Short mmCIF file of C-alpha atoms in Angstrom, two decimals:
data_model
loop_
_atom_site.label_atom_id
_atom_site.label_comp_id
_atom_site.label_asym_id
_atom_site.label_seq_id
_atom_site.Cartn_x
_atom_site.Cartn_y
_atom_site.Cartn_z
CA UNK A 1 5.46 -46.82 -66.27
CA UNK A 2 2.51 -48.21 -64.75
CA UNK A 3 -0.13 -49.71 -66.88
CA UNK A 4 -2.54 -47.23 -65.52
CA UNK A 5 -0.43 -44.13 -66.43
CA UNK A 6 -1.00 -41.94 -69.45
CA UNK A 7 1.31 -42.54 -72.49
CA UNK A 8 3.25 -39.68 -73.93
CA UNK A 9 3.40 -41.25 -77.38
CA UNK A 10 0.94 -40.08 -80.06
CA UNK A 11 -0.09 -37.24 -77.84
CA UNK A 12 -0.98 -39.73 -75.31
CA UNK A 13 -3.48 -41.37 -77.70
CA UNK A 14 -1.83 -44.50 -78.93
CA UNK A 15 -3.31 -47.99 -78.63
CA UNK A 16 -2.13 -48.51 -75.09
CA UNK A 17 -3.32 -45.08 -74.25
CA UNK A 18 -6.86 -45.93 -75.57
CA UNK A 19 -6.93 -49.04 -73.40
CA UNK A 20 -5.74 -47.09 -70.40
CA UNK A 21 -8.23 -44.36 -71.09
CA UNK A 22 -11.02 -46.90 -71.29
CA UNK A 23 -9.84 -48.50 -68.03
CA UNK A 24 -9.71 -45.11 -66.41
CA UNK A 25 -13.28 -44.37 -67.61
CA UNK A 26 -14.47 -47.63 -66.20
CA UNK A 27 -12.89 -46.81 -62.86
CA UNK A 28 -14.56 -43.41 -62.86
CA UNK A 29 -17.92 -44.97 -63.64
CA UNK A 30 -17.47 -47.49 -60.83
CA UNK A 31 -16.57 -44.80 -58.42
CA UNK A 32 -19.56 -42.76 -59.48
CA UNK A 33 -21.85 -45.77 -59.12
CA UNK A 34 -20.36 -46.48 -55.73
CA UNK A 35 -21.13 -42.94 -54.68
CA UNK A 36 -24.72 -43.09 -55.96
CA UNK A 37 -25.38 -46.45 -54.26
CA UNK A 38 -24.06 -44.99 -51.05
CA UNK A 39 -26.37 -42.01 -51.37
CA UNK A 40 -29.29 -44.36 -52.04
CA UNK A 41 -28.40 -46.39 -48.95
CA UNK A 42 -28.30 -43.22 -46.94
CA UNK A 43 -31.77 -42.32 -48.18
CA UNK A 44 -33.05 -45.75 -47.07
CA UNK A 45 -31.57 -45.13 -43.60
CA UNK A 46 -33.51 -41.87 -43.36
CA UNK A 47 -30.62 -39.52 -44.05
CA UNK A 48 -31.91 -36.49 -45.91
CA UNK A 49 -30.87 -36.23 -49.55
CA UNK A 50 -31.34 -33.58 -52.18
CA UNK A 51 -34.11 -34.76 -54.49
CA UNK A 52 -32.81 -32.82 -57.47
CA UNK A 53 -29.43 -34.33 -57.01
CA UNK A 54 -31.03 -37.77 -56.63
CA UNK A 55 -32.80 -37.37 -59.97
CA UNK A 56 -29.62 -36.22 -61.64
CA UNK A 57 -27.85 -39.29 -60.21
CA UNK A 58 -30.61 -41.52 -61.55
CA UNK A 59 -30.19 -39.98 -64.99
CA UNK A 60 -26.45 -40.68 -64.80
CA UNK A 61 -27.24 -44.24 -63.83
CA UNK A 62 -29.48 -44.58 -66.89
CA UNK A 63 -26.60 -43.40 -69.01
CA UNK A 64 -24.06 -45.63 -67.36
CA UNK A 65 -26.23 -48.83 -67.24
CA UNK A 66 -28.61 -48.55 -70.19
CA UNK A 67 -31.61 -50.91 -70.13
CA UNK A 68 -31.45 -53.66 -72.75
CA UNK A 69 -33.91 -53.44 -75.65
CA UNK A 70 -37.18 -54.88 -74.37
CA UNK A 71 -40.40 -55.39 -76.32
CA UNK A 72 -43.19 -55.29 -73.63
CA UNK A 73 -45.98 -56.38 -75.97
CA UNK A 74 -44.06 -59.27 -77.41
CA UNK A 75 -43.08 -60.42 -73.91
CA UNK A 76 -46.72 -60.31 -72.68
CA UNK A 77 -47.87 -62.24 -75.75
CA UNK A 78 -45.22 -64.83 -75.12
CA UNK A 79 -46.20 -65.08 -71.40
CA UNK A 80 -49.87 -65.48 -72.36
CA UNK A 81 -49.04 -68.31 -74.82
CA UNK A 82 -46.97 -70.07 -72.19
CA UNK A 83 -49.56 -69.73 -69.43
CA UNK A 84 -52.79 -69.66 -71.39
CA UNK A 85 -54.41 -72.27 -69.12
CA UNK A 86 -54.02 -70.05 -66.08
CA UNK A 87 -55.11 -66.92 -67.85
CA UNK A 88 -58.43 -68.22 -69.22
CA UNK A 89 -60.36 -67.29 -66.02
CA UNK A 90 -58.81 -63.84 -65.96
CA UNK A 91 -59.69 -63.24 -69.57
CA UNK A 92 -63.36 -64.12 -69.00
CA UNK A 93 -63.45 -62.03 -65.81
CA UNK A 94 -62.06 -59.12 -67.77
CA UNK A 95 -64.68 -59.65 -70.42
CA UNK A 96 -67.42 -59.91 -67.79
CA UNK A 97 -66.31 -56.80 -65.98
CA UNK A 98 -66.20 -54.88 -69.26
CA UNK A 99 -69.70 -56.21 -70.00
CA UNK A 100 -70.94 -54.92 -66.67
CA UNK A 101 -69.31 -51.62 -67.34
CA UNK A 102 -71.06 -51.31 -70.65
CA UNK A 103 -74.34 -52.40 -69.02
CA UNK A 104 -73.95 -49.68 -66.39
CA UNK A 105 -73.33 -47.15 -69.10
CA UNK A 106 -76.50 -48.19 -70.93
CA UNK A 107 -79.79 -46.70 -69.70
CA UNK A 108 -81.61 -49.21 -67.46
CA UNK A 109 -84.57 -51.01 -69.05
CA UNK A 110 -87.80 -51.41 -67.05
CA UNK A 111 -87.69 -55.04 -65.78
CA UNK A 112 -90.72 -57.21 -66.39
CA UNK A 113 -92.49 -58.43 -63.22
CA UNK A 114 -94.47 -61.09 -65.09
CA UNK A 115 -92.30 -64.05 -64.15
CA UNK A 116 -92.41 -63.08 -60.47
CA UNK A 117 -96.21 -62.74 -60.58
CA UNK A 118 -96.58 -66.12 -62.24
CA UNK A 119 -94.26 -67.68 -59.67
CA UNK A 120 -96.31 -66.15 -56.79
CA UNK A 121 -99.60 -67.38 -58.23
CA UNK A 122 -98.23 -70.89 -58.64
CA UNK A 123 -96.87 -70.82 -55.07
CA UNK A 124 -100.19 -69.70 -53.71
CA UNK A 125 -102.07 -72.44 -55.60
CA UNK A 126 -99.66 -75.03 -54.35
CA UNK A 127 -99.94 -73.75 -50.77
CA UNK A 128 -103.78 -73.88 -50.98
CA UNK A 129 -103.63 -77.44 -52.25
CA UNK A 130 -101.27 -78.34 -49.39
CA UNK A 131 -103.61 -76.77 -46.83
CA UNK A 132 -106.62 -78.58 -48.28
CA UNK A 133 -104.77 -81.86 -48.09
CA UNK A 134 -104.13 -81.25 -44.42
CA UNK A 135 -107.86 -81.17 -43.81
CA UNK A 136 -108.45 -77.50 -43.29
CA UNK A 137 -111.95 -77.02 -44.61
CA UNK A 138 -113.44 -73.77 -43.40
CA UNK A 139 -113.31 -71.06 -40.85
CA UNK A 140 -115.90 -71.06 -38.13
CA UNK A 141 -115.98 -67.91 -36.03
CA UNK A 142 -112.29 -67.51 -35.22
CA UNK A 143 -111.52 -71.20 -35.31
CA UNK A 144 -110.51 -73.72 -37.95
CA UNK A 145 -111.87 -77.19 -38.12
CA UNK A 146 -108.85 -79.47 -38.46
CA UNK A 147 -108.37 -83.17 -38.17
CA UNK A 148 -105.88 -85.95 -38.69
CA UNK A 149 -106.74 -89.62 -38.95
CA UNK A 150 -107.05 -89.82 -35.17
CA UNK A 151 -108.21 -86.55 -33.69
CA UNK A 152 -110.47 -83.65 -34.53
CA UNK A 153 -110.07 -80.18 -33.13
CA UNK A 154 -110.99 -76.60 -33.72
CA UNK A 155 -107.87 -74.55 -33.62
CA UNK A 156 -108.02 -70.94 -32.46
CA UNK A 157 -106.28 -68.51 -34.71
CA UNK A 158 -105.29 -66.02 -32.03
CA UNK A 159 -103.09 -66.02 -28.97
CA UNK A 160 -104.92 -67.00 -25.79
CA UNK A 161 -103.64 -64.96 -22.90
CA UNK A 162 -106.70 -63.83 -20.97
CA UNK A 163 -106.09 -61.72 -17.91
CA UNK A 164 -108.77 -62.56 -15.36
CA UNK A 165 -109.41 -62.11 -11.67
CA UNK A 166 -108.78 -65.14 -9.49
CA UNK A 167 -111.35 -67.73 -10.61
CA UNK A 168 -113.45 -69.80 -8.30
CA UNK A 169 -112.87 -73.45 -7.81
CA UNK A 170 -114.49 -75.82 -10.23
CA UNK A 171 -117.83 -77.06 -9.09
CA UNK A 172 -120.07 -79.96 -10.14
CA UNK A 173 -123.79 -79.51 -9.62
CA UNK A 174 -126.99 -81.53 -10.23
CA UNK A 175 -130.05 -80.22 -12.13
CA UNK A 176 -133.43 -81.65 -13.15
CA UNK A 177 -132.88 -80.95 -16.85
CA UNK A 178 -130.40 -79.39 -19.26
CA UNK A 179 -132.71 -76.39 -19.67
CA UNK A 180 -132.69 -75.95 -15.88
CA UNK A 181 -128.90 -75.88 -15.81
CA UNK A 182 -128.71 -73.53 -18.75
CA UNK A 183 -131.04 -71.11 -17.04
CA UNK A 184 -129.06 -71.37 -13.79
CA UNK A 185 -125.89 -70.34 -15.59
CA UNK A 186 -127.49 -67.70 -17.79
CA UNK A 187 -126.86 -69.50 -20.97
CA UNK A 188 -129.43 -68.76 -23.63
CA UNK A 189 -129.48 -71.09 -26.60
CA UNK A 190 -132.34 -72.45 -28.61
CA UNK A 191 -130.35 -75.41 -29.92
CA UNK A 192 -130.91 -77.95 -27.17
CA UNK A 193 -134.15 -79.62 -28.05
CA UNK A 194 -132.86 -82.93 -29.44
CA UNK A 195 -135.09 -85.84 -30.40
CA UNK A 196 -133.11 -88.79 -29.00
CA UNK A 197 -133.52 -92.37 -30.36
CA UNK A 198 -136.32 -94.36 -28.91
CA UNK A 199 -135.68 -95.68 -25.40
CA UNK A 200 -133.15 -93.00 -24.37
CA UNK A 201 -134.26 -90.99 -21.37
CA UNK A 202 -132.76 -88.17 -19.34
CA UNK A 203 -130.32 -89.36 -16.64
CA UNK A 204 -128.39 -86.37 -15.32
CA UNK A 205 -126.79 -82.98 -15.99
CA UNK A 206 -123.38 -82.06 -14.68
CA UNK A 207 -121.85 -78.61 -14.75
CA UNK A 208 -118.19 -77.53 -14.56
CA UNK A 209 -117.50 -73.87 -14.20
CA UNK A 210 -114.18 -72.56 -15.36
CA UNK A 211 -112.62 -69.14 -15.41
CA UNK A 212 -113.88 -68.12 -18.81
CA UNK A 213 -116.36 -70.82 -19.71
CA UNK A 214 -118.95 -73.21 -18.34
CA UNK A 215 -119.38 -76.81 -19.42
CA UNK A 216 -122.88 -78.34 -19.18
CA UNK A 217 -123.11 -82.07 -19.95
CA UNK A 218 -126.47 -83.90 -20.19
CA UNK A 219 -126.53 -87.69 -20.15
CA UNK A 220 -129.37 -89.70 -21.73
CA UNK A 221 -129.36 -93.49 -21.20
CA UNK A 222 -130.99 -96.58 -22.47
CA UNK A 223 -130.01 -99.74 -20.55
CA UNK A 224 -126.20 -99.59 -20.56
CA UNK A 225 -126.00 -97.25 -23.60
CA UNK A 226 -125.41 -93.53 -23.15
CA UNK A 227 -125.77 -90.45 -25.34
CA UNK A 228 -123.99 -87.37 -23.98
CA UNK A 229 -124.84 -83.84 -25.10
CA UNK A 230 -122.26 -81.27 -24.01
CA UNK A 231 -122.33 -77.52 -24.40
CA UNK A 232 -119.30 -75.36 -23.66
CA UNK A 233 -120.42 -71.77 -23.21
CA UNK A 234 -117.64 -69.23 -23.53
CA UNK A 235 -117.79 -65.66 -22.21
CA UNK A 236 -116.71 -64.40 -25.60
CA UNK A 237 -115.14 -65.65 -28.77
CA UNK A 238 -111.66 -64.60 -27.67
CA UNK A 239 -111.72 -67.12 -24.81
CA UNK A 240 -112.63 -70.15 -26.98
CA UNK A 241 -110.60 -73.00 -25.46
CA UNK A 242 -111.44 -75.67 -27.94
CA UNK A 243 -111.63 -79.35 -27.47
CA UNK A 244 -109.64 -82.10 -29.16
CA UNK A 245 -112.05 -84.93 -30.13
CA UNK A 246 -110.86 -88.49 -30.63
CA UNK A 247 -111.66 -90.02 -34.02
CA UNK A 248 -110.91 -92.92 -36.33
CA UNK A 249 -109.73 -92.58 -39.92
CA UNK A 250 -110.41 -91.39 -42.50
CA UNK A 251 -112.04 -87.97 -42.55
CA UNK A 252 -114.55 -86.20 -40.41
CA UNK A 253 -117.85 -85.84 -42.36
CA UNK A 254 -119.12 -82.33 -42.69
CA UNK A 255 -122.90 -82.40 -42.35
CA UNK A 256 -124.60 -79.06 -42.95
CA UNK A 257 -127.97 -78.53 -41.29
CA UNK A 258 -129.69 -75.13 -41.15
CA UNK A 259 -126.50 -73.65 -42.59
CA UNK A 260 -124.39 -74.85 -39.72
CA UNK A 261 -121.44 -77.20 -40.36
CA UNK A 262 -121.53 -80.29 -38.09
CA UNK A 263 -118.54 -82.54 -38.09
CA UNK A 264 -119.37 -86.20 -37.66
CA UNK A 265 -116.69 -88.81 -36.88
CA UNK A 266 -116.36 -92.36 -35.58
CA UNK A 267 -114.58 -93.07 -32.30
CA UNK A 268 -114.34 -96.83 -31.75
CA UNK A 269 -117.89 -97.89 -30.69
CA UNK A 270 -119.28 -94.34 -30.61
CA UNK A 271 -120.13 -91.66 -33.14
CA UNK A 272 -119.30 -88.06 -32.25
CA UNK A 273 -120.66 -84.83 -33.76
CA UNK A 274 -119.37 -81.39 -32.92
CA UNK A 275 -120.23 -77.88 -34.07
CA UNK A 276 -119.96 -74.24 -33.01
CA UNK A 277 -122.69 -71.58 -32.93
CA UNK A 278 -121.69 -68.12 -31.73
CA UNK A 279 -119.84 -68.60 -28.47
CA UNK A 280 -121.06 -72.11 -27.83
CA UNK A 281 -119.34 -75.33 -28.78
CA UNK A 282 -121.53 -78.43 -28.93
CA UNK A 283 -120.66 -82.10 -28.75
CA UNK A 284 -123.06 -84.96 -29.15
CA UNK A 285 -121.76 -88.52 -28.76
CA UNK A 286 -123.21 -91.97 -28.34
CA UNK A 287 -123.34 -95.54 -29.48
CA UNK A 288 -125.52 -94.67 -32.47
CA UNK A 289 -125.12 -94.86 -36.24
CA UNK A 290 -124.14 -91.96 -38.42
CA UNK A 291 -127.70 -91.87 -39.81
CA UNK A 292 -129.17 -91.61 -36.31
CA UNK A 293 -126.68 -88.92 -35.47
CA UNK A 294 -127.82 -86.81 -38.50
CA UNK A 295 -131.44 -87.38 -37.52
CA UNK A 296 -130.70 -86.08 -34.04
CA UNK A 297 -128.90 -83.04 -35.48
CA UNK A 298 -131.80 -82.27 -37.77
CA UNK A 299 -134.23 -82.52 -34.85
CA UNK A 300 -132.41 -79.62 -33.09
CA UNK A 301 -133.49 -77.16 -35.75
CA UNK A 302 -136.93 -78.65 -36.43
CA UNK A 303 -137.69 -77.78 -32.90
CA UNK B 1 -82.74 -61.02 -63.91
CA UNK B 2 -84.44 -63.81 -65.82
CA UNK B 3 -82.00 -66.38 -64.47
CA UNK B 4 -82.52 -65.09 -60.93
CA UNK B 5 -86.32 -65.38 -61.27
CA UNK B 6 -86.12 -68.90 -62.57
CA UNK B 7 -83.75 -69.83 -59.73
CA UNK B 8 -86.08 -68.26 -57.12
CA UNK B 9 -89.07 -70.02 -58.60
CA UNK B 10 -87.20 -73.33 -58.62
CA UNK B 11 -86.20 -72.85 -54.96
CA UNK B 12 -89.81 -72.12 -53.94
CA UNK B 13 -91.14 -75.15 -55.82
CA UNK B 14 -88.48 -77.34 -54.15
CA UNK B 15 -89.49 -76.09 -50.74
CA UNK B 16 -93.21 -76.71 -51.40
CA UNK B 17 -92.50 -80.20 -52.75
CA UNK B 18 -90.35 -80.89 -49.66
CA UNK B 19 -93.19 -79.71 -47.40
CA UNK B 20 -95.70 -81.85 -49.32
CA UNK B 21 -93.36 -84.83 -49.08
CA UNK B 22 -93.08 -84.31 -45.34
CA UNK B 23 -96.86 -84.29 -44.94
CA UNK B 24 -97.18 -87.44 -47.14
CA UNK B 25 -94.37 -89.09 -45.18
CA UNK B 26 -96.17 -88.22 -41.89
CA UNK B 27 -99.47 -89.57 -43.26
CA UNK B 28 -97.73 -92.78 -44.27
CA UNK B 29 -96.40 -93.37 -40.72
CA UNK B 30 -98.08 -96.16 -38.70
CA UNK B 31 -100.62 -94.70 -36.27
CA UNK B 32 -98.55 -95.56 -33.18
CA UNK B 33 -95.68 -93.43 -34.47
CA UNK B 34 -97.70 -90.30 -35.00
CA UNK B 35 -97.76 -87.46 -32.51
CA UNK B 36 -101.56 -87.44 -32.51
CA UNK B 37 -103.18 -90.27 -30.63
CA UNK B 38 -105.55 -92.91 -31.97
CA UNK B 39 -109.22 -93.11 -31.31
CA UNK B 40 -110.05 -94.10 -27.79
CA UNK B 41 -112.58 -96.40 -26.11
CA UNK B 42 -112.42 -94.20 -22.98
CA UNK B 43 -112.06 -90.65 -24.28
CA UNK B 44 -114.37 -88.59 -26.49
CA UNK B 45 -112.89 -85.08 -26.11
CA UNK B 46 -110.46 -83.22 -23.89
CA UNK B 47 -108.60 -79.94 -23.49
CA UNK B 48 -106.24 -78.12 -21.17
CA UNK B 49 -105.35 -74.47 -20.90
CA UNK B 50 -103.68 -71.93 -18.62
CA UNK B 51 -104.81 -68.60 -17.26
CA UNK B 52 -102.70 -66.14 -15.32
CA UNK B 53 -104.28 -63.91 -12.66
CA UNK B 54 -103.33 -60.39 -11.85
CA UNK B 55 -101.41 -61.68 -8.77
CA UNK B 56 -99.25 -63.92 -11.01
CA UNK B 57 -101.09 -67.11 -10.03
CA UNK B 58 -101.05 -69.63 -12.86
CA UNK B 59 -104.30 -71.61 -13.16
CA UNK B 60 -104.04 -74.78 -15.25
CA UNK B 61 -107.43 -76.19 -16.24
CA UNK B 62 -108.21 -79.56 -17.75
CA UNK B 63 -111.54 -80.81 -19.10
CA UNK B 64 -112.29 -84.42 -20.16
CA UNK B 65 -115.32 -85.92 -21.74
CA UNK B 66 -115.47 -89.70 -21.55
CA UNK B 67 -116.73 -92.17 -24.11
CA UNK B 68 -119.72 -92.87 -21.91
CA UNK B 69 -119.25 -93.69 -18.26
CA UNK B 70 -115.74 -94.98 -17.72
CA UNK B 71 -113.81 -96.26 -14.71
CA UNK B 72 -111.44 -93.33 -14.35
CA UNK B 73 -111.16 -89.87 -15.94
CA UNK B 74 -109.09 -86.77 -15.39
CA UNK B 75 -105.49 -85.45 -15.33
CA UNK B 76 -102.86 -87.94 -14.41
CA UNK B 77 -99.94 -85.48 -14.45
CA UNK B 78 -99.50 -81.72 -14.76
CA UNK B 79 -96.02 -80.30 -15.18
CA UNK B 80 -95.60 -76.55 -14.90
CA UNK B 81 -92.79 -75.20 -17.03
CA UNK B 82 -91.16 -71.81 -16.98
CA UNK B 83 -89.41 -70.20 -19.93
CA UNK B 84 -85.71 -69.90 -19.31
CA UNK B 85 -84.19 -68.04 -22.23
CA UNK B 86 -85.20 -70.08 -25.27
CA UNK B 87 -85.92 -73.31 -23.43
CA UNK B 88 -88.68 -74.57 -21.11
CA UNK B 89 -87.70 -75.81 -17.66
CA UNK B 90 -90.04 -77.78 -15.37
CA UNK B 91 -90.64 -76.08 -12.04
CA UNK B 92 -93.46 -78.02 -10.45
CA UNK B 93 -95.21 -81.39 -10.96
CA UNK B 94 -98.72 -82.38 -9.81
CA UNK B 95 -99.58 -86.05 -9.85
CA UNK B 96 -103.24 -86.89 -10.25
CA UNK B 97 -105.00 -89.16 -7.80
CA UNK B 98 -108.60 -89.72 -6.83
CA UNK B 99 -107.76 -88.26 -3.42
CA UNK B 100 -106.62 -84.90 -4.73
CA UNK B 101 -109.50 -84.81 -7.23
CA UNK B 102 -107.47 -84.71 -10.40
CA UNK B 103 -108.85 -88.14 -11.28
CA UNK B 104 -112.50 -89.08 -10.88
CA UNK B 105 -114.04 -92.58 -10.80
CA UNK B 106 -117.04 -93.89 -12.70
CA UNK B 107 -118.22 -90.88 -14.58
CA UNK B 108 -118.55 -89.64 -18.16
CA UNK B 109 -116.90 -86.28 -17.61
CA UNK B 110 -114.41 -84.56 -15.37
CA UNK B 111 -112.68 -81.21 -15.08
CA UNK B 112 -110.62 -79.27 -12.63
CA UNK B 113 -107.63 -77.06 -12.05
CA UNK B 114 -104.46 -76.56 -10.11
CA UNK B 115 -102.92 -73.24 -8.99
CA UNK B 116 -99.24 -72.42 -9.13
CA UNK B 117 -97.76 -69.21 -7.72
CA UNK B 118 -95.73 -67.75 -10.52
CA UNK B 119 -93.20 -64.91 -10.55
CA UNK B 120 -93.75 -61.59 -12.22
CA UNK B 121 -92.02 -61.34 -15.59
CA UNK B 122 -91.72 -65.07 -16.10
CA UNK B 123 -93.66 -67.00 -18.70
CA UNK B 124 -95.30 -70.33 -17.89
CA UNK B 125 -97.09 -73.16 -19.60
CA UNK B 126 -98.12 -76.65 -18.54
CA UNK B 127 -97.83 -80.14 -19.99
CA UNK B 128 -101.03 -82.01 -19.02
CA UNK B 129 -101.43 -85.79 -19.29
CA UNK B 130 -105.12 -86.47 -19.85
CA UNK B 131 -106.27 -89.92 -18.82
CA UNK B 132 -109.32 -92.07 -19.39
CA UNK B 133 -109.50 -95.77 -18.48
CA UNK B 134 -111.23 -98.71 -16.96
CA UNK B 135 -109.15 -98.10 -13.78
CA UNK B 136 -106.51 -95.67 -12.61
CA UNK B 137 -103.81 -97.78 -14.23
CA UNK B 138 -105.43 -99.22 -17.35
CA UNK B 139 -106.51 -96.82 -20.09
CA UNK B 140 -105.45 -94.17 -22.63
CA UNK B 141 -103.28 -91.13 -22.01
CA UNK B 142 -103.07 -88.01 -24.15
CA UNK B 143 -100.62 -85.16 -23.70
CA UNK B 144 -101.76 -81.53 -24.08
CA UNK B 145 -99.48 -78.54 -24.00
CA UNK B 146 -101.28 -75.45 -22.75
CA UNK B 147 -101.00 -71.91 -24.03
CA UNK B 148 -98.22 -69.74 -22.62
CA UNK B 149 -99.11 -67.22 -19.89
#
């Protein structure tokens, strides 16, 4: 009798028979498993299977190969204890996300704008201090008087891009007086009557005509010394092409006469004063002292 | 929100302090290292500008006032530049001489212009070297960049 055959003793249920039965059962289970695995492989290869049958097979598998007893919570706790260093970030992120969630759930509070306003005010004050330290003093017409240690200039605050017809070539002319030249070019200004220091007499007037302005320069001389008085007359304030004046440190002195700001500065052996009235820019320069320059400026308005 | 405001305020303060420091650093530079020139024994005031006509001619003007009568005044060099994308490219150079009138001898003022035929749709500007000196070779130069036309 083969080992695998059924025993006839004890109704076929003796000790040997029990072993054989168990062996037989195991063989049946293995065959069943083999069959189910084959069906699963077929399903992976795209061969159609009956889903109900598949579920039944899975239930059989559960019965045949029961899962060992497994405590999920205890296992997770053990894992956390083992890898607590790695999990710290995750834990805080979890807490943070839960905090955000609770914040979203809460009704939103009206946020205070006070800190922003205070910040803006402080920034504005600092910006103003910065501008003042750069030498920006005041606005004149549409220009800003601005100087460094070495140069003085009025800077226009708008883009210069004047569309004009073809201008005539620059010309230099000769006139008997500054008033004569002003009249010839249709420039009307009352601010030309300067009382020059003793000994200085009229020498010449030169005129340069540009596309949108005319420059009239009168020269007064005493021996080798010269005082020049220049007027740039612009067609309108939008065409102000302002001059850069050379200067020595430190600051240009703002001298106000008849409500007009005159900027006085040293340039090596000369003293220069410049100012703007309406669409005229004036420049007075010569080898004189600052006091004499102020006296000449005052004389313009005493007239 | 509060943290964000504090951070923003801190950033702004840092930027302002940085700007102030830059200005102070600039002021502390020796004169010869500054962009702006020093006072001049030959120049009192000067300017240069550009005007574009309806026929796309670019007029570059310069105007110089001397520190009294000086040996030589005017524009020593005018470089016309055209805008090519984001950069400026020189397209024409005019060298000043007493013969072409860009420089003038023994006077206390001088001014003039050159004309360049531009192309429609192209932007131009000029770099003008203003000069004042005892002769055509000995004196002070100042560089002026004109407005864009």
